[in-house]
mmCIF file of C-alpha atoms and ligand atoms in Angstrom:
data_model
loop_
_atom_site.group_PDB
_atom_site.id
_atom_site.type_symbol
_atom_site.label_atom_id
_atom_site.label_comp_id
_atom_site.label_asym_id
_atom_site.label_seq_id
_atom_site.Cartn_x
_atom_site.Cartn_y
_atom_site.Cartn_z
ATOM 1 C CA MET A 1 133.089 108.374 116.536
ATOM 2 C CA PRO A 2 133.757 106.745 113.116
ATOM 3 C CA ALA A 3 131.099 108.786 111.688
ATOM 4 C CA GLU A 4 131.783 112.188 109.692
ATOM 5 C CA ALA A 5 128.808 113.592 108.281
ATOM 6 C CA LEU A 6 125.447 112.881 106.453
ATOM 7 C CA LYS A 7 125.939 112.917 103.143
ATOM 8 C CA CYS A 8 122.529 113.038 100.252
ATOM 9 C CA LYS A 9 122.704 110.223 98.345
ATOM 10 C CA GLU A 10 121.938 112.063 95.453
ATOM 11 C CA CYS A 11 124.145 115.362 95.174
ATOM 12 C CA SER A 12 126.199 113.908 97.960
ATOM 13 C CA THR A 13 125.830 117.735 99.872
ATOM 14 C CA THR A 14 127.132 117.104 103.731
ATOM 15 C CA TYR A 15 125.278 117.960 106.798
ATOM 16 C CA PRO A 16 126.477 117.459 110.381
ATOM 17 C CA LEU A 17 125.536 114.305 112.279
ATOM 18 C CA ASP A 18 122.173 115.668 113.836
ATOM 19 C CA ALA A 19 118.547 114.576 113.367
ATOM 20 C CA ARG A 20 117.814 115.549 109.975
ATOM 21 C CA TYR A 21 116.737 113.142 106.529
ATOM 22 C CA VAL A 22 116.331 114.810 103.565
ATOM 23 C CA CYS A 23 118.506 117.228 101.661
ATOM 24 C CA GLU A 24 117.922 120.598 101.599
ATOM 25 C CA ARG A 25 119.070 121.330 98.017
ATOM 26 C CA CYS A 26 117.573 117.952 96.079
ATOM 27 C CA PHE A 27 114.919 116.420 98.635
ATOM 28 C CA GLY A 28 117.396 113.416 98.180
ATOM 29 C CA PRO A 29 117.835 110.817 101.364
ATOM 30 C CA LEU A 30 120.664 111.208 103.742
ATOM 31 C CA GLU A 31 122.899 108.834 104.681
ATOM 32 C CA VAL A 32 125.976 108.256 106.977
ATOM 33 C CA ALA A 33 129.490 108.960 105.508
ATOM 34 C CA TYR A 34 132.440 107.699 107.695
ATOM 35 C CA ARG A 35 136.044 108.536 108.274
ATOM 36 C CA ALA A 36 138.411 106.560 106.423
ATOM 37 C CA GLN A 37 139.576 103.651 108.875
ATOM 38 C CA THR A 38 142.952 103.990 110.160
ATOM 39 C CA SER A 39 143.479 100.756 111.890
ATOM 40 C CA SER A 40 144.405 97.610 110.136
ATOM 41 C CA ALA A 41 142.301 94.772 109.317
ATOM 42 C CA ASP A 42 144.098 92.796 112.007
ATOM 43 C CA GLU A 43 143.463 95.284 114.538
ATOM 44 C CA LEU A 44 139.876 95.564 113.509
ATOM 45 C CA LYS A 45 139.488 91.989 113.849
ATOM 46 C CA ARG A 46 141.049 92.173 117.133
ATOM 47 C CA ARG A 47 138.504 94.712 118.340
ATOM 48 C CA ILE A 48 135.403 92.852 116.968
ATOM 49 C CA GLN A 49 136.727 89.411 118.389
ATOM 50 C CA ALA A 50 137.366 91.268 122.045
ATOM 51 C CA GLY A 51 133.875 92.989 121.901
ATOM 52 C CA PRO A 52 130.341 92.210 123.231
ATOM 53 C CA ASP A 53 128.086 89.237 122.041
ATOM 54 C CA THR A 54 126.357 91.706 120.880
ATOM 55 C CA LEU A 55 126.037 93.848 117.306
ATOM 56 C CA TRP A 56 127.807 96.738 119.211
ATOM 57 C CA ARG A 57 131.017 94.659 118.425
ATOM 58 C CA TYR A 58 131.048 96.200 115.276
ATOM 59 C CA ALA A 59 130.896 99.522 116.771
ATOM 60 C CA ASP A 60 134.114 100.618 114.297
ATOM 61 C CA PHE A 61 131.618 100.669 111.689
ATOM 62 C CA LEU A 62 128.362 102.555 113.597
ATOM 63 C CA PRO A 63 127.166 105.733 113.930
ATOM 64 C CA VAL A 64 127.502 106.566 117.740
ATOM 65 C CA GLU A 65 129.645 108.671 120.153
ATOM 66 C CA ARG A 66 129.883 105.598 122.475
ATOM 67 C CA VAL A 67 128.449 102.037 123.050
ATOM 68 C CA PRO A 68 125.689 102.447 125.433
ATOM 69 C CA ARG A 69 126.648 101.069 128.763
ATOM 70 C CA SER A 70 123.648 98.740 128.666
ATOM 71 C CA SER A 71 121.204 97.785 125.994
ATOM 72 C CA LEU A 72 118.624 94.843 125.183
ATOM 73 C CA PRO A 73 121.205 92.511 124.222
ATOM 74 C CA THR A 74 120.475 92.253 119.941
ATOM 75 C CA GLY A 75 122.196 90.520 117.351
ATOM 76 C CA LEU A 76 124.770 87.855 117.013
ATOM 77 C CA THR A 77 122.164 85.582 115.834
ATOM 78 C CA PRO A 78 122.574 81.994 114.645
ATOM 79 C CA LEU A 79 123.808 81.507 111.037
ATOM 80 C CA VAL A 80 122.344 78.180 110.598
ATOM 81 C CA ARG A 81 123.684 75.205 108.277
ATOM 82 C CA ALA A 82 120.571 74.552 106.060
ATOM 83 C CA ASP A 83 121.476 70.903 104.083
ATOM 84 C CA ARG A 84 118.200 69.325 104.035
ATOM 85 C CA LEU A 85 116.526 72.595 102.536
ATOM 86 C CA ALA A 86 119.667 73.108 100.048
ATOM 87 C CA GLU A 87 118.903 69.189 99.049
ATOM 88 C CA ARG A 88 115.212 69.859 98.725
ATOM 89 C CA LEU A 89 116.267 72.524 96.640
ATOM 90 C CA GLY A 90 119.096 70.873 94.588
ATOM 91 C CA LEU A 91 121.595 73.230 96.292
ATOM 92 C CA GLY A 92 125.079 73.491 97.330
ATOM 93 C CA GLU A 93 125.827 75.463 100.309
ATOM 94 C CA LEU A 94 123.075 77.254 102.106
ATOM 95 C CA TRP A 95 122.989 79.256 105.566
ATOM 96 C CA ILE A 96 119.979 80.800 107.131
ATOM 97 C CA LYS A 97 120.478 83.914 109.253
ATOM 98 C CA ASN A 98 117.817 83.369 111.684
ATOM 99 C CA GLU A 99 116.881 87.080 113.359
ATOM 100 C CA THR A 100 113.675 85.321 115.114
ATOM 101 C CA ALA A 101 116.273 84.680 118.089
ATOM 102 C CA ASN A 102 116.752 88.621 118.619
ATOM 103 C CA PRO A 103 114.624 90.108 121.659
ATOM 104 C CA THR A 104 111.449 90.953 119.945
ATOM 105 C CA HIS A 105 112.349 88.560 117.296
ATOM 106 C CA SER A 106 112.966 90.066 114.325
ATOM 107 C CA PHE A 107 115.733 92.123 112.686
ATOM 108 C CA LYS A 108 114.100 95.271 113.691
ATOM 109 C CA ASP A 109 115.825 95.342 117.105
ATOM 110 C CA ARG A 110 119.065 95.918 115.176
ATOM 111 C CA VAL A 111 118.117 99.342 113.805
ATOM 112 C CA VAL A 112 116.461 100.138 116.746
ATOM 113 C CA SER A 113 119.510 100.013 118.761
ATOM 114 C CA ILE A 114 121.354 101.786 116.641
ATOM 115 C CA ALA A 115 118.418 104.677 116.074
ATOM 116 C CA LEU A 116 117.918 104.546 120.222
ATOM 117 C CA ALA A 117 121.609 105.054 120.751
ATOM 118 C CA ARG A 118 122.113 107.902 118.853
ATOM 119 C CA ALA A 119 118.728 109.777 119.606
ATOM 120 C CA ILE A 120 119.821 109.494 123.490
ATOM 121 C CA GLU A 121 123.291 111.246 122.465
ATOM 122 C CA LEU A 122 121.069 113.697 120.322
ATOM 123 C CA GLY A 123 119.192 114.860 123.353
ATOM 124 C CA PHE A 124 115.801 113.211 122.377
ATOM 125 C CA ASP A 125 113.430 112.111 125.054
ATOM 126 C CA THR A 126 110.661 110.333 123.290
ATOM 127 C CA ILE A 127 110.815 107.470 120.952
ATOM 128 C CA ALA A 128 108.444 106.861 118.142
ATOM 129 C CA CYS A 129 107.937 105.068 114.701
ATOM 130 C CA ALA A 130 105.919 104.743 111.868
ATOM 131 C CA SER A 131 105.870 100.766 111.829
ATOM 132 C CA THR A 132 104.486 97.815 109.462
ATOM 133 C CA GLY A 133 104.366 95.394 113.102
ATOM 134 C CA ASN A 134 107.638 94.356 113.761
ATOM 135 C CA LEU A 135 109.202 98.291 114.270
ATOM 136 C CA ALA A 136 106.471 98.614 116.737
ATOM 137 C CA GLY A 137 107.539 95.730 119.378
ATOM 138 C CA ALA A 138 111.402 96.298 118.861
ATOM 139 C CA VAL A 139 110.779 100.412 119.577
ATOM 140 C CA ALA A 140 108.550 99.323 122.604
ATOM 141 C CA ALA A 141 110.824 97.068 123.964
ATOM 142 C CA HIS A 142 114.131 99.069 123.742
ATOM 143 C CA SER A 143 112.181 102.098 124.865
ATOM 144 C CA ALA A 144 111.439 100.225 127.888
ATOM 145 C CA TYR A 145 114.576 99.044 128.758
ATOM 146 C CA ALA A 146 115.885 102.523 128.510
ATOM 147 C CA GLY A 147 113.137 103.993 130.280
ATOM 148 C CA LEU A 148 111.926 106.286 127.938
ATOM 149 C CA PRO A 149 108.042 106.758 126.603
ATOM 150 C CA ALA A 150 107.325 104.803 123.109
ATOM 151 C CA TYR A 151 105.116 106.040 120.617
ATOM 152 C CA VAL A 152 104.135 103.652 117.613
ATOM 153 C CA PHE A 153 102.046 104.350 115.130
ATOM 154 C CA ILE A 154 100.126 101.553 113.231
ATOM 155 C CA PRO A 155 97.978 100.699 110.444
ATOM 156 C CA ALA A 156 94.960 99.510 112.596
ATOM 157 C CA ASP A 157 94.652 96.082 110.863
ATOM 158 C CA LEU A 158 97.592 94.807 111.963
ATOM 159 C CA GLU A 159 98.394 91.246 113.282
ATOM 160 C CA PRO A 160 96.776 91.222 116.719
ATOM 161 C CA GLU A 161 99.921 89.324 117.737
ATOM 162 C CA LYS A 162 102.240 92.525 116.617
ATOM 163 C CA ILE A 163 99.842 95.393 118.455
ATOM 164 C CA LEU A 164 99.344 92.902 121.465
ATOM 165 C CA SER A 165 103.435 92.286 122.054
ATOM 166 C CA ALA A 166 104.043 96.250 121.555
ATOM 167 C CA GLY A 167 101.476 97.031 124.412
ATOM 168 C CA ALA A 168 102.871 94.698 126.514
ATOM 169 C CA TYR A 169 105.909 96.576 126.874
ATOM 170 C CA GLY A 170 103.818 99.915 127.571
ATOM 171 C CA ALA A 171 104.396 101.883 124.715
ATOM 172 C CA HIS A 172 101.716 103.872 123.533
ATOM 173 C CA ILE A 173 99.639 102.402 120.237
ATOM 174 C CA VAL A 174 98.248 104.664 117.596
ATOM 175 C CA GLY A 175 96.092 102.638 114.898
ATOM 176 C CA ILE A 176 95.955 104.621 112.146
ATOM 177 C CA ARG A 177 92.922 103.541 109.592
ATOM 178 C CA GLY A 178 94.975 103.394 106.626
ATOM 179 C CA ASN A 179 97.623 101.462 105.066
ATOM 180 C CA TYR A 180 101.474 102.065 106.065
ATOM 181 C CA ASP A 181 101.990 104.523 103.664
ATOM 182 C CA ALA A 182 99.262 106.921 105.412
ATOM 183 C CA VAL A 183 100.957 106.054 108.690
ATOM 184 C CA ASN A 184 104.291 107.470 107.596
ATOM 185 C CA ARG A 185 103.059 110.357 105.911
ATOM 186 C CA LEU A 186 101.425 111.276 109.533
ATOM 187 C CA CYS A 187 104.480 110.478 110.986
ATOM 188 C CA THR A 188 106.610 112.735 108.882
ATOM 189 C CA GLU A 189 104.112 115.705 110.009
ATOM 190 C CA VAL A 190 104.269 114.757 113.214
ATOM 191 C CA SER A 191 108.081 114.805 113.564
ATOM 192 C CA GLY A 192 108.366 118.107 112.318
ATOM 193 C CA GLU A 193 105.789 119.188 115.239
ATOM 194 C CA ARG A 194 107.388 117.549 118.255
ATOM 195 C CA GLU A 195 110.327 118.735 119.585
ATOM 196 C CA GLY A 196 112.142 115.737 121.751
ATOM 197 C CA TRP A 197 110.677 112.917 119.644
ATOM 198 C CA ALA A 198 113.053 110.531 117.947
ATOM 199 C CA PHE A 199 111.018 109.173 115.240
ATOM 200 C CA VAL A 200 113.224 106.066 114.138
ATOM 201 C CA ASN A 201 112.498 105.677 110.864
ATOM 202 C CA VAL A 202 111.603 109.479 110.069
ATOM 203 C CA ASN A 203 114.156 112.004 111.112
ATOM 204 C CA VAL A 204 116.833 109.560 112.887
ATOM 205 C CA ARG A 205 116.592 107.210 109.891
ATOM 206 C CA PRO A 206 119.878 107.896 108.581
ATOM 207 C CA TYR A 207 121.302 106.322 111.963
ATOM 208 C CA TYR A 208 118.526 103.537 112.025
ATOM 209 C CA ALA A 209 119.492 102.352 108.562
ATOM 210 C CA GLU A 210 122.947 101.555 109.672
ATOM 211 C CA GLY A 211 121.533 98.760 111.930
ATOM 212 C CA SER A 212 120.801 96.473 108.877
ATOM 213 C CA LYS A 213 124.970 96.382 108.098
ATOM 214 C CA THR A 214 125.624 94.394 111.364
ATOM 215 C CA LEU A 215 123.641 91.967 109.492
ATOM 216 C CA ALA A 216 126.303 91.258 106.645
ATOM 217 C CA TYR A 217 129.416 91.460 109.331
ATOM 218 C CA GLU A 218 128.127 89.177 111.548
ATOM 219 C CA THR A 219 127.453 86.757 108.464
ATOM 220 C CA ALA A 220 131.207 87.398 107.287
ATOM 221 C CA GLU A 221 132.413 86.282 110.684
ATOM 222 C CA GLN A 222 130.221 83.477 110.996
ATOM 223 C CA LEU A 223 131.380 82.133 107.826
ATOM 224 C CA GLY A 224 134.741 82.433 109.358
ATOM 225 C CA TRP A 225 135.687 85.848 107.687
ATOM 226 C CA GLU A 226 134.286 84.629 104.132
ATOM 227 C CA LEU A 227 131.842 86.183 102.339
ATOM 228 C CA PRO A 228 128.632 84.552 100.474
ATOM 229 C CA ASP A 229 128.392 84.009 96.866
ATOM 230 C CA ARG A 230 124.717 85.104 97.042
ATOM 231 C CA VAL A 231 122.445 86.693 99.140
ATOM 232 C CA VAL A 232 118.525 86.639 99.121
ATOM 233 C CA ALA A 233 116.901 89.073 101.395
ATOM 234 C CA PRO A 234 113.320 90.725 101.651
ATOM 235 C CA ILE A 235 112.694 94.238 100.537
ATOM 236 C CA ALA A 236 110.115 96.363 101.758
ATOM 237 C CA SER A 237 111.318 100.010 102.118
ATOM 238 C CA GLY A 238 114.760 98.689 100.177
ATOM 239 C CA SER A 239 116.747 99.615 103.631
ATOM 240 C CA LEU A 240 118.047 96.434 104.626
ATOM 241 C CA PHE A 241 118.423 95.221 101.230
ATOM 242 C CA THR A 242 120.770 98.062 100.133
ATOM 243 C CA LYS A 243 122.602 97.955 103.649
ATOM 244 C CA VAL A 244 123.414 94.130 104.058
ATOM 245 C CA ALA A 245 125.175 94.788 100.817
ATOM 246 C CA ARG A 246 126.883 97.816 102.108
ATOM 247 C CA GLY A 247 127.795 95.945 105.018
ATOM 248 C CA PHE A 248 129.809 93.494 102.822
ATOM 249 C CA GLN A 249 131.567 96.119 101.282
ATOM 250 C CA ASP A 250 132.511 97.873 104.053
ATOM 251 C CA PHE A 251 134.454 94.616 104.987
ATOM 252 C CA ILE A 252 135.941 93.909 101.592
ATOM 253 C CA ASP A 253 137.312 97.755 101.919
ATOM 254 C CA VAL A 254 138.846 97.385 104.908
ATOM 255 C CA GLY A 255 140.387 94.014 104.093
ATOM 256 C CA LEU A 256 139.120 91.901 106.985
ATOM 257 C CA VAL A 257 137.170 89.587 103.821
ATOM 258 C CA GLU A 258 138.773 89.127 100.621
ATOM 259 C CA GLY A 259 136.694 88.254 97.328
ATOM 260 C CA GLY A 260 133.735 90.186 95.201
ATOM 261 C CA ALA A 261 130.399 91.474 96.781
ATOM 262 C CA PRO A 262 127.694 88.962 97.012
ATOM 263 C CA ILE A 263 124.863 88.780 94.258
ATOM 264 C CA MET A 264 121.774 90.452 95.680
ATOM 265 C CA ASN A 265 118.330 88.728 95.148
ATOM 266 C CA GLY A 266 115.347 90.588 96.530
ATOM 267 C CA ALA A 267 112.339 89.026 97.709
ATOM 268 C CA GLN A 268 108.818 90.575 97.544
ATOM 269 C CA ALA A 269 105.164 89.733 97.695
ATOM 270 C CA THR A 270 103.006 89.948 94.348
ATOM 271 C CA GLY A 271 100.414 91.617 96.796
ATOM 272 C CA CYS A 272 102.860 94.685 97.228
ATOM 273 C CA SER A 273 105.892 94.578 94.626
ATOM 274 C CA PRO A 274 106.852 97.969 93.220
ATOM 275 C CA VAL A 275 110.236 97.123 93.508
ATOM 276 C CA ALA A 276 110.221 93.448 91.577
ATOM 277 C CA GLN A 277 108.048 95.605 89.178
ATOM 278 C CA ALA A 278 110.453 98.008 88.556
ATOM 279 C CA PHE A 279 113.086 95.535 88.206
ATOM 280 C CA ALA A 280 110.928 93.713 85.483
ATOM 281 C CA ALA A 281 110.446 96.724 83.705
ATOM 282 C CA GLY A 282 114.088 97.521 83.369
ATOM 283 C CA THR A 283 113.581 100.887 84.840
ATOM 284 C CA ASP A 284 114.604 102.163 88.503
ATOM 285 C CA VAL A 285 111.357 104.111 89.308
ATOM 286 C CA CYS A 286 109.152 102.181 91.227
ATOM 287 C CA ARG A 287 106.006 103.279 90.887
ATOM 288 C CA PRO A 288 103.881 103.330 93.968
ATOM 289 C CA VAL A 289 101.325 100.537 94.727
ATOM 290 C CA LYS A 290 98.417 99.730 96.878
ATOM 291 C CA PRO A 291 99.236 96.570 98.935
ATOM 292 C CA ASP A 292 97.511 93.670 99.282
ATOM 293 C CA THR A 293 99.204 90.574 100.598
ATOM 294 C CA ILE A 294 99.601 88.360 103.920
ATOM 295 C CA ALA A 295 103.118 89.694 104.378
ATOM 296 C CA LYS A 296 102.111 92.755 105.880
ATOM 297 C CA SER A 297 105.619 93.700 107.329
ATOM 298 C CA LEU A 298 106.728 94.051 103.890
ATOM 299 C CA ALA A 299 103.709 95.798 102.838
ATOM 300 C CA ILE A 300 105.262 99.387 101.598
ATOM 301 C CA GLY A 301 103.469 100.450 98.508
ATOM 302 C CA ASN A 302 106.186 103.548 98.186
ATOM 303 C CA PRO A 303 109.400 102.099 99.110
ATOM 304 C CA ALA A 304 111.945 105.038 99.984
ATOM 305 C CA ASP A 305 114.820 103.234 98.943
ATOM 306 C CA GLY A 306 113.410 101.158 96.122
ATOM 307 C CA PRO A 307 115.225 102.358 93.181
ATOM 308 C CA TYR A 308 118.811 101.941 94.913
ATOM 309 C CA ALA A 309 117.335 98.438 95.551
ATOM 310 C CA VAL A 310 116.796 97.952 92.031
ATOM 311 C CA GLU A 311 120.253 99.293 90.561
ATOM 312 C CA LEU A 312 121.966 97.083 93.275
ATOM 313 C CA ALA A 313 120.340 93.921 92.434
ATOM 314 C CA ARG A 314 121.040 94.675 88.578
ATOM 315 C CA ARG A 315 124.621 95.797 89.172
ATOM 316 C CA THR A 316 125.294 92.645 91.391
ATOM 317 C CA GLY A 317 124.008 90.523 88.796
ATOM 318 C CA GLY A 318 121.041 89.506 91.113
ATOM 319 C CA ALA A 319 117.106 90.047 90.542
ATOM 320 C CA VAL A 320 114.045 91.271 92.272
ATOM 321 C CA ASP A 321 111.392 88.300 92.427
ATOM 322 C CA ALA A 322 107.852 88.533 93.734
ATOM 323 C CA VAL A 323 105.727 85.590 95.180
ATOM 324 C CA THR A 324 102.176 84.771 95.698
ATOM 325 C CA ASP A 325 100.213 84.475 98.901
ATOM 326 C CA ASP A 326 99.985 80.866 98.096
ATOM 327 C CA GLU A 327 103.822 80.577 97.589
ATOM 328 C CA ILE A 328 104.659 82.575 101.025
ATOM 329 C CA ARG A 329 102.398 80.056 102.948
ATOM 330 C CA ALA A 330 104.219 77.108 100.923
ATOM 331 C CA GLY A 331 107.550 79.353 101.972
ATOM 332 C CA ILE A 332 106.941 78.999 105.510
ATOM 333 C CA ARG A 333 106.014 75.798 105.734
ATOM 334 C CA LEU A 334 109.372 74.570 103.554
ATOM 335 C CA LEU A 335 111.370 76.471 105.795
ATOM 336 C CA ALA A 336 110.023 75.109 109.016
ATOM 337 C CA GLU A 337 109.617 71.492 107.764
ATOM 338 C CA THR A 338 113.489 71.793 106.789
ATOM 339 C CA THR A 339 115.216 73.732 109.116
ATOM 340 C CA GLY A 340 112.983 73.989 112.519
ATOM 341 C CA ILE A 341 112.881 77.615 112.136
ATOM 342 C CA PHE A 342 109.379 78.711 112.240
ATOM 343 C CA THR A 343 109.283 82.400 110.213
ATOM 344 C CA GLU A 344 106.637 84.875 109.653
ATOM 345 C CA THR A 345 104.991 85.701 105.953
ATOM 346 C CA ALA A 346 108.099 88.074 105.399
ATOM 347 C CA GLY A 347 110.175 84.909 106.055
ATOM 348 C CA GLY A 348 107.844 82.718 103.686
ATOM 349 C CA VAL A 349 108.408 85.660 101.124
ATOM 350 C CA THR A 350 112.427 84.808 101.356
ATOM 351 C CA ALA A 351 111.955 81.176 101.511
ATOM 352 C CA ALA A 352 109.216 80.773 98.495
ATOM 353 C CA THR A 353 111.929 83.414 96.568
ATOM 354 C CA LEU A 354 115.031 81.192 97.484
ATOM 355 C CA ALA A 355 113.007 78.270 95.939
ATOM 356 C CA LYS A 356 111.800 80.113 92.958
ATOM 357 C CA LEU A 357 115.715 80.872 92.199
ATOM 358 C CA ALA A 358 116.608 77.352 92.626
ATOM 359 C CA GLU A 359 113.796 75.909 90.281
ATOM 360 C CA ARG A 360 114.643 78.431 87.242
ATOM 361 C CA GLY A 361 118.185 77.641 87.604
ATOM 362 C CA ASP A 362 119.884 80.982 88.753
ATOM 363 C CA ILE A 363 121.855 79.363 91.663
ATOM 364 C CA GLY A 364 124.882 77.256 90.879
ATOM 365 C CA PRO A 365 125.867 74.074 92.318
ATOM 366 C CA ASP A 366 128.741 75.398 93.953
ATOM 367 C CA GLU A 367 127.368 78.549 95.119
ATOM 368 C CA ARG A 368 127.575 79.828 99.029
ATOM 369 C CA VAL A 369 123.862 81.318 99.745
ATOM 370 C CA VAL A 370 122.830 82.641 102.555
ATOM 371 C CA ALA A 371 119.119 83.454 103.025
ATOM 372 C CA TYR A 372 117.919 86.209 105.755
ATOM 373 C CA ILE A 373 114.759 85.247 107.568
ATOM 374 C CA THR A 374 114.004 88.672 109.353
ATOM 375 C CA GLY A 375 111.149 87.609 111.824
ATOM 376 C CA ASP A 376 108.880 84.803 114.034
ATOM 377 C CA GLY A 377 106.198 82.826 112.576
ATOM 378 C CA LEU A 378 104.405 83.530 116.288
ATOM 379 C CA LYS A 379 103.988 86.999 115.054
ATOM 380 C CA THR A 380 101.206 86.024 112.058
ATOM 381 C CA LEU A 381 99.869 82.851 112.986
ATOM 382 C CA ASP A 382 96.744 83.484 111.221
ATOM 383 C CA ALA A 383 98.714 83.280 107.826
ATOM 384 C CA VAL A 384 98.872 79.615 108.681
ATOM 385 C CA ALA A 385 95.513 78.932 110.523
ATOM 386 C CA GLY A 386 93.917 76.119 109.342
ATOM 387 C CA SER A 387 96.600 74.315 107.547
ATOM 388 C CA VAL A 388 97.407 72.243 110.542
ATOM 389 C CA GLU A 389 95.511 68.914 111.046
ATOM 390 C CA VAL A 390 94.949 67.619 114.576
ATOM 391 C CA THR A 391 94.135 64.206 115.246
ATOM 392 C CA GLU A 392 91.487 64.062 118.282
ATOM 393 C CA ILE A 393 90.915 60.906 120.091
ATOM 394 C CA GLU A 394 89.692 59.833 123.259
ATOM 395 C CA PRO A 395 92.343 58.955 126.239
ATOM 396 C CA ARG A 396 92.429 55.513 125.342
ATOM 397 C CA PHE A 397 94.600 53.069 124.221
ATOM 398 C CA GLU A 398 92.471 51.641 121.525
ATOM 399 C CA ASP A 399 91.620 55.063 120.071
ATOM 400 C CA PHE A 400 95.233 55.655 119.625
ATOM 401 C CA GLU A 401 95.959 52.519 117.700
ATOM 402 C CA ALA A 402 92.907 52.852 115.672
ATOM 403 C CA ASN A 403 93.792 56.631 114.935
ATOM 404 C CA VAL A 404 97.436 57.282 115.004
ATOM 405 C CA ALA A 405 99.881 54.454 115.092
ATOM 406 C CA VAL A 406 101.281 53.694 111.426
ATOM 407 C CA PRO A 407 100.630 50.726 109.852
ATOM 408 C CA ALA A 408 103.443 48.494 109.714
HETATM 409 ZN ZN1 LIG B 1 121.055 116.502 97.610
#
C-alpha cells in the first residue's frame, strides 16, 4: 500500500499502520506517512482517469491495502461555477464544491469511506463515532452497506433531521447530555475498553482524516489539473481544512499540477470560534470555548487540529474568520439564491465568510476561488424556519390575480 507508517506530527516518531492515534512519547497526534511516489505524473494521471467514478480513483494517495470491492459510492461531487454569486460579491472566478451530492449529503462520507475500509482491513467488527451530526449519518449508512453494526454518539440536543436520518440506517444512537467535547471524551474512554470497535474519529482517526484530501484531488482534476488561487473552507476540528491543503500539496509534489499552494481561508461561527480567536490574537494556542451557535456541525470547542489550522492560514497568507448566526442565515440564503445550492448552517458559515472576505477586499479580481460547501440545508431546517413567506389563497383565479400576480 502507498502508506508506510503512522507518524507523530510533533516529534516524528513512527508507528506501524494499526489502530492508534496518539504518540506514546509526546502525546502528539499521529498521521499517515507515505512512501515516495515511484510512478511518473503521467502514469498517476492515467491510473486516476481509468479509476472508478468515486474517491477510490485516488487510491495511490490513500492509506488502504486494497480498494474495497464494493462500497457506497462517494465523491466526484460537482464543482459548480458560481458566476452569479461571483458577480454579487464582485469576484472574478468562483467555484462551489457541492458536497451535498454525497450519499448522506455531506463531506463526511469521504472520511468514513476511508476509515471503514481500513477498519475492516484491521479486523474490526463494529463501527462507531463521536459526532456533531453529519458524521453520525455517514457512519450509519456506510456501516449499513457493509453489514456491520454501528454505534453513533451525539449530543442529545442535535437537530432532529440528523438524528432521524442516522436512525433510519439502523444505527444504535446514543444521545449524550452534554456538548460535543463531552461526547468525544466519553468515546475516547469507550474506545479504550471495547475490543473490536473502530471509532472512526478516535482510534482510526489518522486514516479517517486522509479522506478529506480527496476534496483537493477532485478539485484539481475538475479544474483541468490546475490549482485554485484561494480556498474557503469551514473549520470544526481543523482536520478538513489542513487535509485539503495537504491534498493540493500532494499533487504539486508529484507533478500532477503546477504552481504554488492555494491561500487558505478558514471559516468559523462566532459562537464557537477558538481557531479564529487564536488567529486574531496572533498565537497558535486555541483556548477551548463553550459552543453556542446554530452551526452545530462546527461546534467543537476544543479543536484537535486547531493549532495546525492557524499555522496553515498564516503561512499561506490566508486568515480564519468568524461570522454571527445572523450572517450564517444570510449566507445560506445568498448561496441558495445565486447558485441553486441549499446548504446547512456550516455551509452558511462558509458562504458568509466568503462574502466577508470579498467585502474586505482580501480577494483579488483575477483570483480563482473555490469554496467548500460541506453539507445539506435539509438537515438544518430549523435554522431557516420562519424566513420564508407563503402567499396563501383560495383556489380561485380572482384570488390568484388579486394576491400573487405582479402588477404590470
Ligand atoms: Zn510524538
